[in-house]
PDB file of C-alpha atoms in Angstrom:
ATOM      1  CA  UNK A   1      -8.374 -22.739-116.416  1.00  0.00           C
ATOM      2  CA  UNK A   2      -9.964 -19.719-115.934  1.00  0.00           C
ATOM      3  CA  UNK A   3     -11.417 -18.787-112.329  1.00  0.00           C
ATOM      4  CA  UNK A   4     -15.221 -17.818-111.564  1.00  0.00           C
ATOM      5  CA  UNK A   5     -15.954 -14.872-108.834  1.00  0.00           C
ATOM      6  CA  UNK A   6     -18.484 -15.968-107.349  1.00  0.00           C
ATOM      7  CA  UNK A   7     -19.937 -12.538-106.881  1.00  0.00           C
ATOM      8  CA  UNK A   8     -21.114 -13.241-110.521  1.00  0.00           C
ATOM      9  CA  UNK A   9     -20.056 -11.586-113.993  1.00  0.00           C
ATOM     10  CA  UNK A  10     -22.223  -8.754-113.040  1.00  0.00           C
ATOM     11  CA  UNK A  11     -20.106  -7.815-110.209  1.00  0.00           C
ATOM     12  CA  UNK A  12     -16.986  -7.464-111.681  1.00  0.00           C
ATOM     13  CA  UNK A  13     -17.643  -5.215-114.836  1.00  0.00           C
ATOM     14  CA  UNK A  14     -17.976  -2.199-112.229  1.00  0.00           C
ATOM     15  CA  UNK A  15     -15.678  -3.493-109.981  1.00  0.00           C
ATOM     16  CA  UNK A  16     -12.246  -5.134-111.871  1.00  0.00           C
ATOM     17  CA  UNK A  17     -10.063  -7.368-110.283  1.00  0.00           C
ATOM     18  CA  UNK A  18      -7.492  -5.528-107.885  1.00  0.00           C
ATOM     19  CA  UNK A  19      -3.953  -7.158-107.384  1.00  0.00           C
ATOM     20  CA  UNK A  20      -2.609  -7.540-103.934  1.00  0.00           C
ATOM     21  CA  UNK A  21      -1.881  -4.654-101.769  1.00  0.00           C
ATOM     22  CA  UNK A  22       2.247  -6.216-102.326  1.00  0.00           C
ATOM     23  CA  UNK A  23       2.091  -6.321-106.002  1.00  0.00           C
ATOM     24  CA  UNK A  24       0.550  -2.470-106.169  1.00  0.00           C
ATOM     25  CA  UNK A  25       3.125  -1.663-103.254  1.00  0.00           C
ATOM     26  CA  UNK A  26       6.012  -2.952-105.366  1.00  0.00           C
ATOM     27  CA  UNK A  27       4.818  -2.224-108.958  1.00  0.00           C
ATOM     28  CA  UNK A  28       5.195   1.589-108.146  1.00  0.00           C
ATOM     29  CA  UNK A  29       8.629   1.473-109.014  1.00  0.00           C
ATOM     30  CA  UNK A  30       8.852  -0.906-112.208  1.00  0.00           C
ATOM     31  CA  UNK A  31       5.421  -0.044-113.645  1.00  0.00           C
ATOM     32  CA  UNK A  32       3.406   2.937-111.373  1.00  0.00           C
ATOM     33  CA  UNK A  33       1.023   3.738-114.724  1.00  0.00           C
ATOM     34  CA  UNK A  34      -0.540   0.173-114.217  1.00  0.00           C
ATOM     35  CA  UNK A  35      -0.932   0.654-110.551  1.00  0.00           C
ATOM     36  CA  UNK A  36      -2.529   3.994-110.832  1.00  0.00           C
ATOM     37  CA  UNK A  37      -4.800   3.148-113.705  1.00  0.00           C
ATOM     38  CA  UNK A  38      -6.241   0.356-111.130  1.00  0.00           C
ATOM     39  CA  UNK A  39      -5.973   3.047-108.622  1.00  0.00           C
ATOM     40  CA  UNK A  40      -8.789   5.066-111.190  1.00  0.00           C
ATOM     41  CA  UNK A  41     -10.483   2.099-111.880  1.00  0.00           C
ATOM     42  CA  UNK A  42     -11.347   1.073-108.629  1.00  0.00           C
ATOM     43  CA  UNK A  43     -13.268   1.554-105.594  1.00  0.00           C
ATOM     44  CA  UNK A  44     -11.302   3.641-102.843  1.00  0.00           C
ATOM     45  CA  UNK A  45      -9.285   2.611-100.589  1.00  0.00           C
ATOM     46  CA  UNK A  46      -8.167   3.276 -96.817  1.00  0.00           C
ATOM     47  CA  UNK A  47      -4.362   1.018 -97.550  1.00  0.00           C
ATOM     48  CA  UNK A  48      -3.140   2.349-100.352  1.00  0.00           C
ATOM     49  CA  UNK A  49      -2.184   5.219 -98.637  1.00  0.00           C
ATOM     50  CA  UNK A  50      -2.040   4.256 -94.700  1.00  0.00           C
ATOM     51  CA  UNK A  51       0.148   1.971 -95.753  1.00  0.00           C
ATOM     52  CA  UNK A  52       2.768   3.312 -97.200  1.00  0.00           C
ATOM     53  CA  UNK A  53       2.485   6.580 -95.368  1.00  0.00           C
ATOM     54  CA  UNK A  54       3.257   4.417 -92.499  1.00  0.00           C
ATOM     55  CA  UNK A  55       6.381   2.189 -93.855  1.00  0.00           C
ATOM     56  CA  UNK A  56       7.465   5.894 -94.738  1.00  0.00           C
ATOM     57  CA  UNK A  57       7.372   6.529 -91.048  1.00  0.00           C
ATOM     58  CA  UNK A  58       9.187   3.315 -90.059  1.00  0.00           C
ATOM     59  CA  UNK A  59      11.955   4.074 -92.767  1.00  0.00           C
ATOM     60  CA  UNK A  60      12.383   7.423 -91.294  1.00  0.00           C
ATOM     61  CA  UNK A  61      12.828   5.969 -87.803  1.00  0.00           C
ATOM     62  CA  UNK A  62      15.307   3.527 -89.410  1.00  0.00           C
ATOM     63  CA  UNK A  63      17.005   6.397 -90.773  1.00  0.00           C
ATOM     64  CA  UNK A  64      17.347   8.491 -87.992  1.00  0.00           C
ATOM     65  CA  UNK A  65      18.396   5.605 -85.649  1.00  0.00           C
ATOM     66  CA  UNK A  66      21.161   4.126 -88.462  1.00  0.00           C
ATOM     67  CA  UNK A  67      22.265   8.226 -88.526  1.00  0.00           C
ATOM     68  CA  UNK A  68      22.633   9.297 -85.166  1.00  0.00           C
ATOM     69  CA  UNK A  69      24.024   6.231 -83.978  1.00  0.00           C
ATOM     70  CA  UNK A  70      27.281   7.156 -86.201  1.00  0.00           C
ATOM     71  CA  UNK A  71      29.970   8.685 -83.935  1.00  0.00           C
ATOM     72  CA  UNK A  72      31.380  10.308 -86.438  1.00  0.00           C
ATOM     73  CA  UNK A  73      27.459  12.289 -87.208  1.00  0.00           C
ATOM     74  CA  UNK A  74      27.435  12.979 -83.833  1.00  0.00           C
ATOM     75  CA  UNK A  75      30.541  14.783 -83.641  1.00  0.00           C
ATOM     76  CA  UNK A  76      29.718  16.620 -86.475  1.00  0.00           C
ATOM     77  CA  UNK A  77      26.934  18.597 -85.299  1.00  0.00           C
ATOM     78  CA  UNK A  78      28.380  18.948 -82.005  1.00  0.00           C
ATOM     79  CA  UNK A  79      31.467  20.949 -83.677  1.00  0.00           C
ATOM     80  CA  UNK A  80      29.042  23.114 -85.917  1.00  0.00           C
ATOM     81  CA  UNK A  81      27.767  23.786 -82.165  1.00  0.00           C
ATOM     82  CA  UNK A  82      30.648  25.115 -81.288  1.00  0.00           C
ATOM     83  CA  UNK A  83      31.444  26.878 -84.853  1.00  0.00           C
ATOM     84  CA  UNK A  84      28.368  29.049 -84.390  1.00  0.00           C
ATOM     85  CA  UNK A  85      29.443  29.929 -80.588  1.00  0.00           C
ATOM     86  CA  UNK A  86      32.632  30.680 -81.130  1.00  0.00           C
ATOM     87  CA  UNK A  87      31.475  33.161 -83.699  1.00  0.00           C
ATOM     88  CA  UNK A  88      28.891  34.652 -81.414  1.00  0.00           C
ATOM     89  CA  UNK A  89      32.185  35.113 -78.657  1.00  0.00           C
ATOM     90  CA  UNK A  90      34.078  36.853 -81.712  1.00  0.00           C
ATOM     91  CA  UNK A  91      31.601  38.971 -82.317  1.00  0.00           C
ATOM     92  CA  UNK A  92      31.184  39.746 -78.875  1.00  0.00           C
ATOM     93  CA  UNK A  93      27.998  39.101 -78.780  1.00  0.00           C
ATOM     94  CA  UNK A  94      28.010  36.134 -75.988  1.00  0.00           C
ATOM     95  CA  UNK A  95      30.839  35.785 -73.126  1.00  0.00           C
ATOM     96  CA  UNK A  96      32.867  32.690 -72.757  1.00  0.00           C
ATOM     97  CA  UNK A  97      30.977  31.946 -69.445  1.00  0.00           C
ATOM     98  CA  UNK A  98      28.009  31.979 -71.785  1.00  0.00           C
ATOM     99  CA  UNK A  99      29.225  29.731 -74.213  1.00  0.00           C
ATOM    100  CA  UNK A 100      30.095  27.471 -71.961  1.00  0.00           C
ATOM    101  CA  UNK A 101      26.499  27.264 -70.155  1.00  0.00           C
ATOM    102  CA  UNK A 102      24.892  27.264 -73.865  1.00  0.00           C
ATOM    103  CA  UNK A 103      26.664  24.481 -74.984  1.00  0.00           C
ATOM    104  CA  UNK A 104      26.078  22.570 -71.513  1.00  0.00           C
ATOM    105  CA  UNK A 105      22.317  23.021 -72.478  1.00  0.00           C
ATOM    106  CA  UNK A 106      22.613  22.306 -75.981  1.00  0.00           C
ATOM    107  CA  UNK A 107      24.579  18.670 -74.654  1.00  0.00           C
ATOM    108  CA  UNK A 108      21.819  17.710 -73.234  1.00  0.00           C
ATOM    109  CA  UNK A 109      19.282  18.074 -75.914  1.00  0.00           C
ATOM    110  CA  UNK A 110      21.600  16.821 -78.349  1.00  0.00           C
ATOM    111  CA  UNK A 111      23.183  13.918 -77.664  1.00  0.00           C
ATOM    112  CA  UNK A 112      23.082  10.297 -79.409  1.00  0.00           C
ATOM    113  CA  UNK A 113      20.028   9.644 -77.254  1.00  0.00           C
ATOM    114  CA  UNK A 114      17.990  12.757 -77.941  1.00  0.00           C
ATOM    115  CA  UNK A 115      19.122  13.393 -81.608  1.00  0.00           C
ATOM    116  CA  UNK A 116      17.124   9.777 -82.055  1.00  0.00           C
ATOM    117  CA  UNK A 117      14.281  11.013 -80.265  1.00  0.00           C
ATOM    118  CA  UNK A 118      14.034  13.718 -82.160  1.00  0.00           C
ATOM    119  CA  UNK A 119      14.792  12.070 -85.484  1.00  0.00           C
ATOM    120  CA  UNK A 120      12.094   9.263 -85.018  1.00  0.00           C
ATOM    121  CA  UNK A 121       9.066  11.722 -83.868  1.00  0.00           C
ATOM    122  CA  UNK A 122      10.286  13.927 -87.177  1.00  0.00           C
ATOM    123  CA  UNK A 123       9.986  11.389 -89.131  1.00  0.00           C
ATOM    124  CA  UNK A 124       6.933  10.258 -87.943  1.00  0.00           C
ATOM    125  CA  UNK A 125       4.931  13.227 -88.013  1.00  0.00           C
ATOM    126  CA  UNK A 126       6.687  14.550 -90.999  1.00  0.00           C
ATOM    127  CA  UNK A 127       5.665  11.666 -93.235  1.00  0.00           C
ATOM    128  CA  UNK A 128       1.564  12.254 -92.518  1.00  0.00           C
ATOM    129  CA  UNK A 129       2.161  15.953 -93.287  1.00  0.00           C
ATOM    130  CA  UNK A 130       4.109  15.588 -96.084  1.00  0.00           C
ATOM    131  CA  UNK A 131       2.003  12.828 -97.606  1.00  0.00           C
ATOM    132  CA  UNK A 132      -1.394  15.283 -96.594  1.00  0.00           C
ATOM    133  CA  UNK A 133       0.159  18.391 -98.252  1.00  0.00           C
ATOM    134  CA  UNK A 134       0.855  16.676-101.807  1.00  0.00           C
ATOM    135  CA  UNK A 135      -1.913  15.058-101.783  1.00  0.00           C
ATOM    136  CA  UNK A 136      -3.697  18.609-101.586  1.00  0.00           C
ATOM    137  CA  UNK A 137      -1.273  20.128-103.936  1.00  0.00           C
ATOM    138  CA  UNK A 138      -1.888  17.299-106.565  1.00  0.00           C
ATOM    139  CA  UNK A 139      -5.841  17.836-105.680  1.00  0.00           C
ATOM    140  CA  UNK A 140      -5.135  21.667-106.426  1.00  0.00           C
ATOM    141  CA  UNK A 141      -3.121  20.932-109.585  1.00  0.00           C
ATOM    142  CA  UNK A 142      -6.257  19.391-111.185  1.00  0.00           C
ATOM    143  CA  UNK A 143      -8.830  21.636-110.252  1.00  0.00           C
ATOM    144  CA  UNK A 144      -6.879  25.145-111.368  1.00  0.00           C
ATOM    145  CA  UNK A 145      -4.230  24.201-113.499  1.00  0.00           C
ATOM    146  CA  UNK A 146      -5.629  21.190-115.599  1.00  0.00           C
ATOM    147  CA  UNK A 147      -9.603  22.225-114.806  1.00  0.00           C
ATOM    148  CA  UNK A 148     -10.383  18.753-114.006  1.00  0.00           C
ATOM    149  CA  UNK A 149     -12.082  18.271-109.993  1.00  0.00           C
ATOM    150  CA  UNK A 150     -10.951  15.049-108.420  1.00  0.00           C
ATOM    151  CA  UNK A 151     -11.956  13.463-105.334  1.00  0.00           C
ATOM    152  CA  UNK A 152      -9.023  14.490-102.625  1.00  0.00           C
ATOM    153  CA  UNK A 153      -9.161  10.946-101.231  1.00  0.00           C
ATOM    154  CA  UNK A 154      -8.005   9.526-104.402  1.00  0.00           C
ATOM    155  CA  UNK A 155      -5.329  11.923-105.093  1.00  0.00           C
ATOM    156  CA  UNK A 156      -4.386  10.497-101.151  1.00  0.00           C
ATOM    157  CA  UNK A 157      -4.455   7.080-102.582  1.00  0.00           C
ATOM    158  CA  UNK A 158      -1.772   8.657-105.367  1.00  0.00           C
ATOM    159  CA  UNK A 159      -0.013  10.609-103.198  1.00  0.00           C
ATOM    160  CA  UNK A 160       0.318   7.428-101.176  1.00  0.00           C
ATOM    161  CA  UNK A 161       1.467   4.882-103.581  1.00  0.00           C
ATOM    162  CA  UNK A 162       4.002   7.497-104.549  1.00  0.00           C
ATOM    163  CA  UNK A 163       5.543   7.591-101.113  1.00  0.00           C
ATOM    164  CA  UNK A 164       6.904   4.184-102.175  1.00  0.00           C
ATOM    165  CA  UNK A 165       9.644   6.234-103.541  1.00  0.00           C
ATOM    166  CA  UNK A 166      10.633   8.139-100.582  1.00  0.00           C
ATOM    167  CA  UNK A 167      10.686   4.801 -98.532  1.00  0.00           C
ATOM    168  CA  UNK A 168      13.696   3.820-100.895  1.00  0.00           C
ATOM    169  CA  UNK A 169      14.874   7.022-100.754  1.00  0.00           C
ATOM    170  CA  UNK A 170      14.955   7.374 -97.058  1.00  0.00           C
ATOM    171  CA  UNK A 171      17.097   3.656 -96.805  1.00  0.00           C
ATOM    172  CA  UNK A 172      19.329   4.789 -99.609  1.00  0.00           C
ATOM    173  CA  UNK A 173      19.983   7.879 -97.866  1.00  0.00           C
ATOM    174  CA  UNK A 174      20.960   5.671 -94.854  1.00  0.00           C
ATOM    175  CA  UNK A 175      23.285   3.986 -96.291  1.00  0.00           C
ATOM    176  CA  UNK A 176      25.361   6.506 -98.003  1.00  0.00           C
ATOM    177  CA  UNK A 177      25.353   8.680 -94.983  1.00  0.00           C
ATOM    178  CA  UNK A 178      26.822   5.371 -92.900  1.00  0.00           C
ATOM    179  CA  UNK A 179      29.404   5.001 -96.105  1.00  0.00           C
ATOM    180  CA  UNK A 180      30.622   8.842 -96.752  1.00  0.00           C
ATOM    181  CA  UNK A 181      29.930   9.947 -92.864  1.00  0.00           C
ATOM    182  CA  UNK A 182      28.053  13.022 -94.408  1.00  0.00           C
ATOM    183  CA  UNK A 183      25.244  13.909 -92.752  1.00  0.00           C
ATOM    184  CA  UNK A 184      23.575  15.503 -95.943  1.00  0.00           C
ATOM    185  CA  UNK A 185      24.852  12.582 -98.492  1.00  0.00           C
ATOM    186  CA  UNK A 186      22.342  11.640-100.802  1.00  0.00           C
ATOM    187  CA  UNK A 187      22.305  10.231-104.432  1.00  0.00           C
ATOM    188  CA  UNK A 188      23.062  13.450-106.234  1.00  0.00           C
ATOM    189  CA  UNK A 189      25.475  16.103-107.408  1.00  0.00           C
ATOM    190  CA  UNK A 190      25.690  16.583-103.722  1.00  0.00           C
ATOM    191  CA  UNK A 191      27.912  13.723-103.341  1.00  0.00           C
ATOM    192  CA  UNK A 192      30.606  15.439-105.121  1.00  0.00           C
ATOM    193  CA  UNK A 193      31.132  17.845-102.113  1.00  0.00           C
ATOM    194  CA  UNK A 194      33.995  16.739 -99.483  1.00  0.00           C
ATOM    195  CA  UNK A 195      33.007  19.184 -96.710  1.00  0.00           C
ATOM    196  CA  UNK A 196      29.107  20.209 -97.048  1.00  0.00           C
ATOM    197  CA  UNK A 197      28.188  23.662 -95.576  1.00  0.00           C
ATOM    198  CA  UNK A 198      24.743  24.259 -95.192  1.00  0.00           C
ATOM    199  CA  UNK A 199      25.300  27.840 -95.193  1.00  0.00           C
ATOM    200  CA  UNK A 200      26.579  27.629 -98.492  1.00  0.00           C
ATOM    201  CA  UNK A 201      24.186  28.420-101.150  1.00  0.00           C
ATOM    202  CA  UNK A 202      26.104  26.048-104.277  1.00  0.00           C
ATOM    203  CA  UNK A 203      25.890  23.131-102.090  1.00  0.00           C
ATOM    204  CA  UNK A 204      22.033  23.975-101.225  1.00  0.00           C
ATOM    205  CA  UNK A 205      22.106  24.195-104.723  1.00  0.00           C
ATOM    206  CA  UNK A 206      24.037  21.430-105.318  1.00  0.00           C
ATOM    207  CA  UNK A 207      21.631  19.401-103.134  1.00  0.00           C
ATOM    208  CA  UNK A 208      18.118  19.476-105.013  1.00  0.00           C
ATOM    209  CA  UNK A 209      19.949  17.373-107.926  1.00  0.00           C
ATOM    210  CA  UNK A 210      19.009  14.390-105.758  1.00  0.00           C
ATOM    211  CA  UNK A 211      17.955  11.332-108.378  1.00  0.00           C
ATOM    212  CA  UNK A 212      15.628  10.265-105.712  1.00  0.00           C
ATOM    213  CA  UNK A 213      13.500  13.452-105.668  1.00  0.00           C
ATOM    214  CA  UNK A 214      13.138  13.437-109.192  1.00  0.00           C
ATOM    215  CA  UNK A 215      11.893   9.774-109.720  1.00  0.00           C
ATOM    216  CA  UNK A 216       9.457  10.526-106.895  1.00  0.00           C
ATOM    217  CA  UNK A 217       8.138  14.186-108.922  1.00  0.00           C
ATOM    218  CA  UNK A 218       7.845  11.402-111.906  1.00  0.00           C
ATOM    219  CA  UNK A 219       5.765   9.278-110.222  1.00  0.00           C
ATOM    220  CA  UNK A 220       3.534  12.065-108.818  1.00  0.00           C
ATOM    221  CA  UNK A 221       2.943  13.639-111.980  1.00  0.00           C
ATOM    222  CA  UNK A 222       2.508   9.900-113.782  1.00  0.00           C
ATOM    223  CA  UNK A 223      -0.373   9.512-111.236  1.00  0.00           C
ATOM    224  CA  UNK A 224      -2.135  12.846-111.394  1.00  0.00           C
ATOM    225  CA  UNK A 225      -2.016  12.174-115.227  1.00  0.00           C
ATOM    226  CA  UNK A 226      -3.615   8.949-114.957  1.00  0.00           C
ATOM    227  CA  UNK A 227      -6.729  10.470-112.652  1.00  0.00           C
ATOM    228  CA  UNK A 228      -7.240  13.611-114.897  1.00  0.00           C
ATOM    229  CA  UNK A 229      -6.338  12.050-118.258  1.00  0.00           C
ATOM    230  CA  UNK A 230      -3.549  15.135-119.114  1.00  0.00           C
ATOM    231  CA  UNK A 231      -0.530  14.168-120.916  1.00  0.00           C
ATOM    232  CA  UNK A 232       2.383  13.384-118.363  1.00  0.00           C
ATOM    233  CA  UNK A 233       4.525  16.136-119.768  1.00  0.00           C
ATOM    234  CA  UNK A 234       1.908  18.198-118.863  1.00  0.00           C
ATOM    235  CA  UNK A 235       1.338  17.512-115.256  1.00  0.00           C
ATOM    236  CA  UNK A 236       5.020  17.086-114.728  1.00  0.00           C
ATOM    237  CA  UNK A 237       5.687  20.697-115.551  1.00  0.00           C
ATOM    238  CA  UNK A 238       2.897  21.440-113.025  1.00  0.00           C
ATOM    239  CA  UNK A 239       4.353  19.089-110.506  1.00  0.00           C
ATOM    240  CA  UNK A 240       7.838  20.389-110.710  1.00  0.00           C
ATOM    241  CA  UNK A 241       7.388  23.459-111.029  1.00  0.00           C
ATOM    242  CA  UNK A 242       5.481  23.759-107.380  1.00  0.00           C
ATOM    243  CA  UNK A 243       8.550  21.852-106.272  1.00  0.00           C
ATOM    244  CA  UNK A 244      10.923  24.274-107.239  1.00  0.00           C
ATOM    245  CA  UNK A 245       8.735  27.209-105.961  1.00  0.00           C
ATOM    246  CA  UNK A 246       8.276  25.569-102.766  1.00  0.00           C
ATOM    247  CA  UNK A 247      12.443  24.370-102.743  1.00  0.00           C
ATOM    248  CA  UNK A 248      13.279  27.964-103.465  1.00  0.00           C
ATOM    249  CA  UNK A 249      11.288  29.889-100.942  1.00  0.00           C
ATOM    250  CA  UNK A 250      12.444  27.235 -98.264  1.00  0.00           C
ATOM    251  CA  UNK A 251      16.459  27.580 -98.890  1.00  0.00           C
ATOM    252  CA  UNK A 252      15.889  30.823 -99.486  1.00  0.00           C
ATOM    253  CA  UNK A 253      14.355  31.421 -96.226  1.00  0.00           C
ATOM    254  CA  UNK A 254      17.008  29.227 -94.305  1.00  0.00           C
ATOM    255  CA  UNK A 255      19.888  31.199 -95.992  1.00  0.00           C
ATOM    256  CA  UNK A 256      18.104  34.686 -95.036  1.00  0.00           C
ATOM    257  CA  UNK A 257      17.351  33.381 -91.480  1.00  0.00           C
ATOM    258  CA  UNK A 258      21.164  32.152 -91.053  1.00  0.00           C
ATOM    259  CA  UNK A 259      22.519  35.546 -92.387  1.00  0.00           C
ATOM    260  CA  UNK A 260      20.518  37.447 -90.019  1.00  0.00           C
ATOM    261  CA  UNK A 261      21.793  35.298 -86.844  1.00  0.00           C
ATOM    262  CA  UNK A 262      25.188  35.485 -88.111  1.00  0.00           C
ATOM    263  CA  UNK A 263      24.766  39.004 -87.568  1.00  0.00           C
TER     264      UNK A 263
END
């Protein structure tokens, strides 16, 4: 038994049927071509990127309150603390008395309560800019490197749906940090390191293998080929490549940044 709209057969030639916002929501990670060839197809819309920029948002909160409520997190950053101020006293560039009335401050900006604070408005405003600035750097993709001008608000819509990805990422991340007690555990090569320094460039390095990252570079490049009509291959060199640009000048500006205070 087939069912009639009853907008009439002339209203749904322009306008084909759209699944629920669940099944598009869900069908990112089985099947994102379908999604984002209904995406194309249809008329644009405000939910298929509020709302997953905003479960983004709640995973991050989840995150950050499963992470910092870990003792054994807590204590971790509180002894890097006191790594880097006991190497300012060696280098006698700070007093004892100093230390001590640094790391009074820094106790009360960084404790369990603050740390979640801090976590949940990162994650919050973090996942509107981050969703914002692919969506713009997809949008840019098309128009320079594949010649092809898109409407930004459907890259958004894209850019959204993607997200999906990082919302599993940021649970899964969760988890193994509450498993390992590693603050920087994540489903990667980085997992084989016992003791992770972020001042060491092979586990920076080590890092960006992350399984999660990758899928979610897939499905951004899977959805900027189905808007322009470019082969995948080509739009994921495009796609990952800015990625690894953008990863490089960022670790390599935290490395440079830590060498010079180590100073």
């Amino acid at each position: 038994n087939m069912k009639t709209n009853p907008l009439g057969s002339d209203a749904t030639e322009p306008n084909p049927p759209r699944t629920p916002l669940c099944s598009r929501l869900l069908n990112v990670f089985a099947a994102p071509g379908e999604v984002f060839e209904e995406v194309k197809a249809g008329k644009p819309s405000v939910v298929n990127w509020l709302v997953p920029v905003l479960l983004l948002a709640v995973a991050g909160m989840f995150s950050a309150l499963v992470i910092f409520s870990q003792p054994e997190i807590v204590q971790t950053i509180h002894e890097q603390q006191q790594r880097a101020f006991d190497k300012q006293v060696a280098a006698g560039k700070m007093t004892q008395a100093q230390v001590d009335q640094a790391a009074t401050m820094a106790e009360k900006f960084s404790g369990p309560t603050m740390m979640k604070v801090y976590g949940c408005m990162g994650a919050t405003v973090g996942s509107f800019l981050s969703l914002f600035w692919w969506a713009f750097l997809l949008w840019l993709i098309a128009r320079w490197f594949l010649k092809v001008p898109l409407d930004y608000m459907k890259v958004l819509e894209i850019a959204g749906l993607a997200a999906m990805i990082a919302v599993l990422a940021a649970v899964v991340k969760s988890l193994l940090v509450v498993v390992t007690g590693n603050l920087y555990a994540a489903p990667g090569l980085v997992l084989l390191v016992k003791h992770f320094d972020p001042r060491n460039p092979v586990h920076n390095l080590l890092a960006l293998f992350n399984v999660m990252t990758f899928w979610l570079l897939a499905v951004r490049s899977i959805g900027l080929a189905k808007l322009t009509g470019a082969k995948v291959v080509k739009t994921a060199v495009a796609v990952f490549g800015i990625w690894i640009v953008m990863t490089g000048l960022t670790v390599g500006f935290s490395l440079a940044m830590q060498a010079v205070f180590a100073k």
